[in-house]
PDB file of C-alpha atoms in Angstrom:
ATOM      1  CA  UNK A   1       0.000   0.000   0.000  1.00  0.00           C
ATOM      2  CA  UNK A   2       1.355   3.404  -0.986  1.00  0.00           C
ATOM      3  CA  UNK A   3       1.331   6.113   1.650  1.00  0.00           C
ATOM      4  CA  UNK A   4      -0.901   9.078   0.898  1.00  0.00           C
ATOM      5  CA  UNK A   5       1.067  12.268   0.208  1.00  0.00           C
ATOM      6  CA  UNK A   6       0.923  15.109   2.706  1.00  0.00           C
ATOM      7  CA  UNK A   7      -1.826  17.611   1.972  1.00  0.00           C
ATOM      8  CA  UNK A   8       0.555  20.548   1.810  1.00  0.00           C
ATOM      9  CA  UNK A   9       3.823  20.516  -0.102  1.00  0.00           C
ATOM     10  CA  UNK A  10       6.381  23.303   0.321  1.00  0.00           C
ATOM     11  CA  UNK A  11       9.107  23.349  -2.334  1.00  0.00           C
ATOM     12  CA  UNK A  12      12.207  25.449  -1.677  1.00  0.00           C
ATOM     13  CA  UNK A  13      14.125  26.232  -4.833  1.00  0.00           C
ATOM     14  CA  UNK A  14      17.674  27.549  -5.017  1.00  0.00           C
ATOM     15  CA  UNK A  15      21.397  26.934  -4.920  1.00  0.00           C
ATOM     16  CA  UNK A  16      22.872  26.953  -1.393  1.00  0.00           C
ATOM     17  CA  UNK A  17      26.267  27.915  -2.854  1.00  0.00           C
ATOM     18  CA  UNK A  18      25.068  31.201  -4.382  1.00  0.00           C
ATOM     19  CA  UNK A  19      24.282  33.649  -1.580  1.00  0.00           C
ATOM     20  CA  UNK A  20      20.639  34.623  -1.423  1.00  0.00           C
ATOM     21  CA  UNK A  21      19.743  32.024  -4.045  1.00  0.00           C
ATOM     22  CA  UNK A  22      19.706  29.769  -0.969  1.00  0.00           C
ATOM     23  CA  UNK A  23      16.711  31.597   0.547  1.00  0.00           C
ATOM     24  CA  UNK A  24      14.225  28.934  -0.651  1.00  0.00           C
ATOM     25  CA  UNK A  25      16.125  25.962   0.801  1.00  0.00           C
ATOM     26  CA  UNK A  26      16.932  27.943   3.992  1.00  0.00           C
ATOM     27  CA  UNK A  27      13.234  28.731   4.453  1.00  0.00           C
ATOM     28  CA  UNK A  28      12.325  25.057   4.048  1.00  0.00           C
ATOM     29  CA  UNK A  29      15.019  24.012   6.527  1.00  0.00           C
ATOM     30  CA  UNK A  30      13.707  26.447   9.146  1.00  0.00           C
ATOM     31  CA  UNK A  31      10.100  25.521   8.434  1.00  0.00           C
ATOM     32  CA  UNK A  32      11.019  21.875   8.985  1.00  0.00           C
ATOM     33  CA  UNK A  33      12.370  22.687  12.425  1.00  0.00           C
ATOM     34  CA  UNK A  34       9.403  24.918  13.349  1.00  0.00           C
ATOM     35  CA  UNK A  35       6.765  22.551  11.951  1.00  0.00           C
ATOM     36  CA  UNK A  36       8.310  19.208  12.847  1.00  0.00           C
ATOM     37  CA  UNK A  37       5.055  17.950  14.397  1.00  0.00           C
ATOM     38  CA  UNK A  38       3.090  18.632  11.195  1.00  0.00           C
ATOM     39  CA  UNK A  39       5.760  16.889   9.138  1.00  0.00           C
ATOM     40  CA  UNK A  40       5.748  13.904  11.513  1.00  0.00           C
ATOM     41  CA  UNK A  41       1.939  13.636  11.275  1.00  0.00           C
ATOM     42  CA  UNK A  42       2.177  13.604   7.481  1.00  0.00           C
ATOM     43  CA  UNK A  43       0.274  16.877   7.064  1.00  0.00           C
ATOM     44  CA  UNK A  44       3.197  18.742   5.523  1.00  0.00           C
ATOM     45  CA  UNK A  45       5.965  17.657   3.188  1.00  0.00           C
ATOM     46  CA  UNK A  46       9.067  19.735   2.548  1.00  0.00           C
ATOM     47  CA  UNK A  47      11.189  19.443  -0.562  1.00  0.00           C
ATOM     48  CA  UNK A  48      14.240  21.336  -1.790  1.00  0.00           C
ATOM     49  CA  UNK A  49      15.998  21.337  -5.124  1.00  0.00           C
ATOM     50  CA  UNK A  50      18.297  23.580  -7.128  1.00  0.00           C
ATOM     51  CA  UNK A  51      15.565  24.225  -9.698  1.00  0.00           C
ATOM     52  CA  UNK A  52      12.159  23.011 -10.772  1.00  0.00           C
ATOM     53  CA  UNK A  53      12.144  20.367 -13.451  1.00  0.00           C
ATOM     54  CA  UNK A  54       9.413  18.508 -15.299  1.00  0.00           C
ATOM     55  CA  UNK A  55       9.773  15.547 -12.923  1.00  0.00           C
ATOM     56  CA  UNK A  56       8.516  17.725 -10.060  1.00  0.00           C
ATOM     57  CA  UNK A  57       5.037  17.578 -11.594  1.00  0.00           C
ATOM     58  CA  UNK A  58       4.704  14.131 -10.024  1.00  0.00           C
ATOM     59  CA  UNK A  59       5.315  15.643  -6.579  1.00  0.00           C
ATOM     60  CA  UNK A  60       2.081  17.643  -6.941  1.00  0.00           C
ATOM     61  CA  UNK A  61      -0.196  14.592  -7.107  1.00  0.00           C
ATOM     62  CA  UNK A  62      -2.657  14.258  -4.247  1.00  0.00           C
ATOM     63  CA  UNK A  63      -1.876  17.659  -2.718  1.00  0.00           C
ATOM     64  CA  UNK A  64      -4.418  20.078  -1.278  1.00  0.00           C
ATOM     65  CA  UNK A  65      -1.977  22.977  -1.687  1.00  0.00           C
ATOM     66  CA  UNK A  66       1.541  23.672  -2.932  1.00  0.00           C
ATOM     67  CA  UNK A  67       3.818  26.556  -1.982  1.00  0.00           C
ATOM     68  CA  UNK A  68       6.941  27.303  -4.023  1.00  0.00           C
ATOM     69  CA  UNK A  69       9.584  29.289  -2.138  1.00  0.00           C
ATOM     70  CA  UNK A  70      12.323  31.037  -4.079  1.00  0.00           C
ATOM     71  CA  UNK A  71      14.597  34.054  -3.942  1.00  0.00           C
ATOM     72  CA  UNK A  72      13.704  37.068  -6.060  1.00  0.00           C
ATOM     73  CA  UNK A  73      15.555  40.169  -7.184  1.00  0.00           C
ATOM     74  CA  UNK A  74      12.305  41.984  -8.012  1.00  0.00           C
ATOM     75  CA  UNK A  75       9.885  41.098  -5.192  1.00  0.00           C
ATOM     76  CA  UNK A  76       9.055  43.846  -2.744  1.00  0.00           C
ATOM     77  CA  UNK A  77      11.135  43.482   0.413  1.00  0.00           C
ATOM     78  CA  UNK A  78      10.969  41.434   2.515  1.00  0.00           C
ATOM     79  CA  UNK A  79       8.772  39.070   0.476  1.00  0.00           C
ATOM     80  CA  UNK A  80       5.772  38.691  -1.806  1.00  0.00           C
ATOM     81  CA  UNK A  81       3.180  35.927  -1.592  1.00  0.00           C
ATOM     82  CA  UNK A  82       0.755  35.296  -4.432  1.00  0.00           C
ATOM     83  CA  UNK A  83      -1.294  32.603  -6.100  1.00  0.00           C
ATOM     84  CA  UNK A  84       0.184  31.113  -9.253  1.00  0.00           C
ATOM     85  CA  UNK A  85      -1.803  29.603 -12.102  1.00  0.00           C
ATOM     86  CA  UNK A  86      -0.767  27.193 -14.845  1.00  0.00           C
ATOM     87  CA  UNK A  87       0.841  29.023 -17.760  1.00  0.00           C
ATOM     88  CA  UNK A  88       3.003  27.597 -20.463  1.00  0.00           C
ATOM     89  CA  UNK A  89       6.391  29.228 -20.634  1.00  0.00           C
ATOM     90  CA  UNK A  90       8.141  30.283 -23.795  1.00  0.00           C
ATOM     91  CA  UNK A  91       9.294  27.437 -26.044  1.00  0.00           C
ATOM     92  CA  UNK A  92      12.449  25.934 -24.625  1.00  0.00           C
ATOM     93  CA  UNK A  93      15.134  23.736 -26.062  1.00  0.00           C
ATOM     94  CA  UNK A  94      15.765  22.118 -22.722  1.00  0.00           C
ATOM     95  CA  UNK A  95      13.795  21.055 -19.656  1.00  0.00           C
ATOM     96  CA  UNK A  96      16.690  22.122 -17.444  1.00  0.00           C
ATOM     97  CA  UNK A  97      14.540  24.471 -15.354  1.00  0.00           C
ATOM     98  CA  UNK A  98      10.904  25.535 -15.141  1.00  0.00           C
ATOM     99  CA  UNK A  99       8.845  28.244 -13.497  1.00  0.00           C
ATOM    100  CA  UNK A 100       6.112  27.248 -11.035  1.00  0.00           C
ATOM    101  CA  UNK A 101       3.498  28.325 -13.614  1.00  0.00           C
ATOM    102  CA  UNK A 102       5.075  26.129 -16.307  1.00  0.00           C
ATOM    103  CA  UNK A 103       5.268  23.201 -13.883  1.00  0.00           C
ATOM    104  CA  UNK A 104       1.562  23.615 -13.092  1.00  0.00           C
ATOM    105  CA  UNK A 105       0.798  23.727 -16.825  1.00  0.00           C
ATOM    106  CA  UNK A 106       2.714  20.472 -17.306  1.00  0.00           C
ATOM    107  CA  UNK A 107       0.733  18.878 -14.485  1.00  0.00           C
ATOM    108  CA  UNK A 108      -2.534  20.120 -16.024  1.00  0.00           C
ATOM    109  CA  UNK A 109      -1.589  18.753 -19.443  1.00  0.00           C
ATOM    110  CA  UNK A 110      -0.541  15.334 -18.145  1.00  0.00           C
ATOM    111  CA  UNK A 111      -2.644  14.672 -15.045  1.00  0.00           C
ATOM    112  CA  UNK A 112      -5.489  17.193 -14.859  1.00  0.00           C
ATOM    113  CA  UNK A 113      -6.283  20.270 -12.794  1.00  0.00           C
ATOM    114  CA  UNK A 114      -3.370  21.067 -10.464  1.00  0.00           C
ATOM    115  CA  UNK A 115      -3.777  21.799  -6.768  1.00  0.00           C
ATOM    116  CA  UNK A 116      -3.998  25.425  -5.662  1.00  0.00           C
ATOM    117  CA  UNK A 117      -0.475  26.822  -5.703  1.00  0.00           C
ATOM    118  CA  UNK A 118       1.306  29.871  -4.365  1.00  0.00           C
ATOM    119  CA  UNK A 119       4.725  31.464  -4.684  1.00  0.00           C
ATOM    120  CA  UNK A 120       6.577  32.914  -1.720  1.00  0.00           C
ATOM    121  CA  UNK A 121       9.212  35.157  -3.319  1.00  0.00           C
ATOM    122  CA  UNK A 122      11.783  36.281  -0.754  1.00  0.00           C
ATOM    123  CA  UNK A 123      13.729  39.401  -1.718  1.00  0.00           C
ATOM    124  CA  UNK A 124      17.413  38.633  -2.198  1.00  0.00           C
ATOM    125  CA  UNK A 125      20.309  41.039  -2.582  1.00  0.00           C
ATOM    126  CA  UNK A 126      23.430  39.041  -3.429  1.00  0.00           C
ATOM    127  CA  UNK A 127      23.723  35.893  -5.552  1.00  0.00           C
ATOM    128  CA  UNK A 128      27.477  35.495  -5.968  1.00  0.00           C
ATOM    129  CA  UNK A 129      29.064  32.049  -5.811  1.00  0.00           C
ATOM    130  CA  UNK A 130      30.294  31.342  -2.275  1.00  0.00           C
ATOM    131  CA  UNK A 131      28.509  34.326  -0.719  1.00  0.00           C
ATOM    132  CA  UNK A 132      26.526  33.851   2.511  1.00  0.00           C
ATOM    133  CA  UNK A 133      22.884  34.810   2.939  1.00  0.00           C
ATOM    134  CA  UNK A 134      22.529  38.587   3.152  1.00  0.00           C
TER     135      UNK A 134
END
């Protein structure tokens, strides 16, 4: 028997070696510590990766809600939080990375209507290789 996925999935996106690009994974790490009981009860699942890829569409199955957390150079400080809807991105020659909207569109095209999704964009200042969080 396969375990049912947690109702809420939080996906932190970013490279921990590139300064504030690590804001998504750092948020997920801290959320895991603060919400350990919810994770243990299977209500919340936390995931981190360097970037979204088409394979992440499978992680959305069975979810009541998904929150993508990423650093942003254009979000109002300290953060912006908004709903995101499926939207195909521009034609690409690679599936190396995807936006949350493009990932939701992939899910819609392959599986059906995606779960409600949101983006937490945390304002970042420095993204240099080897830099710490600002």
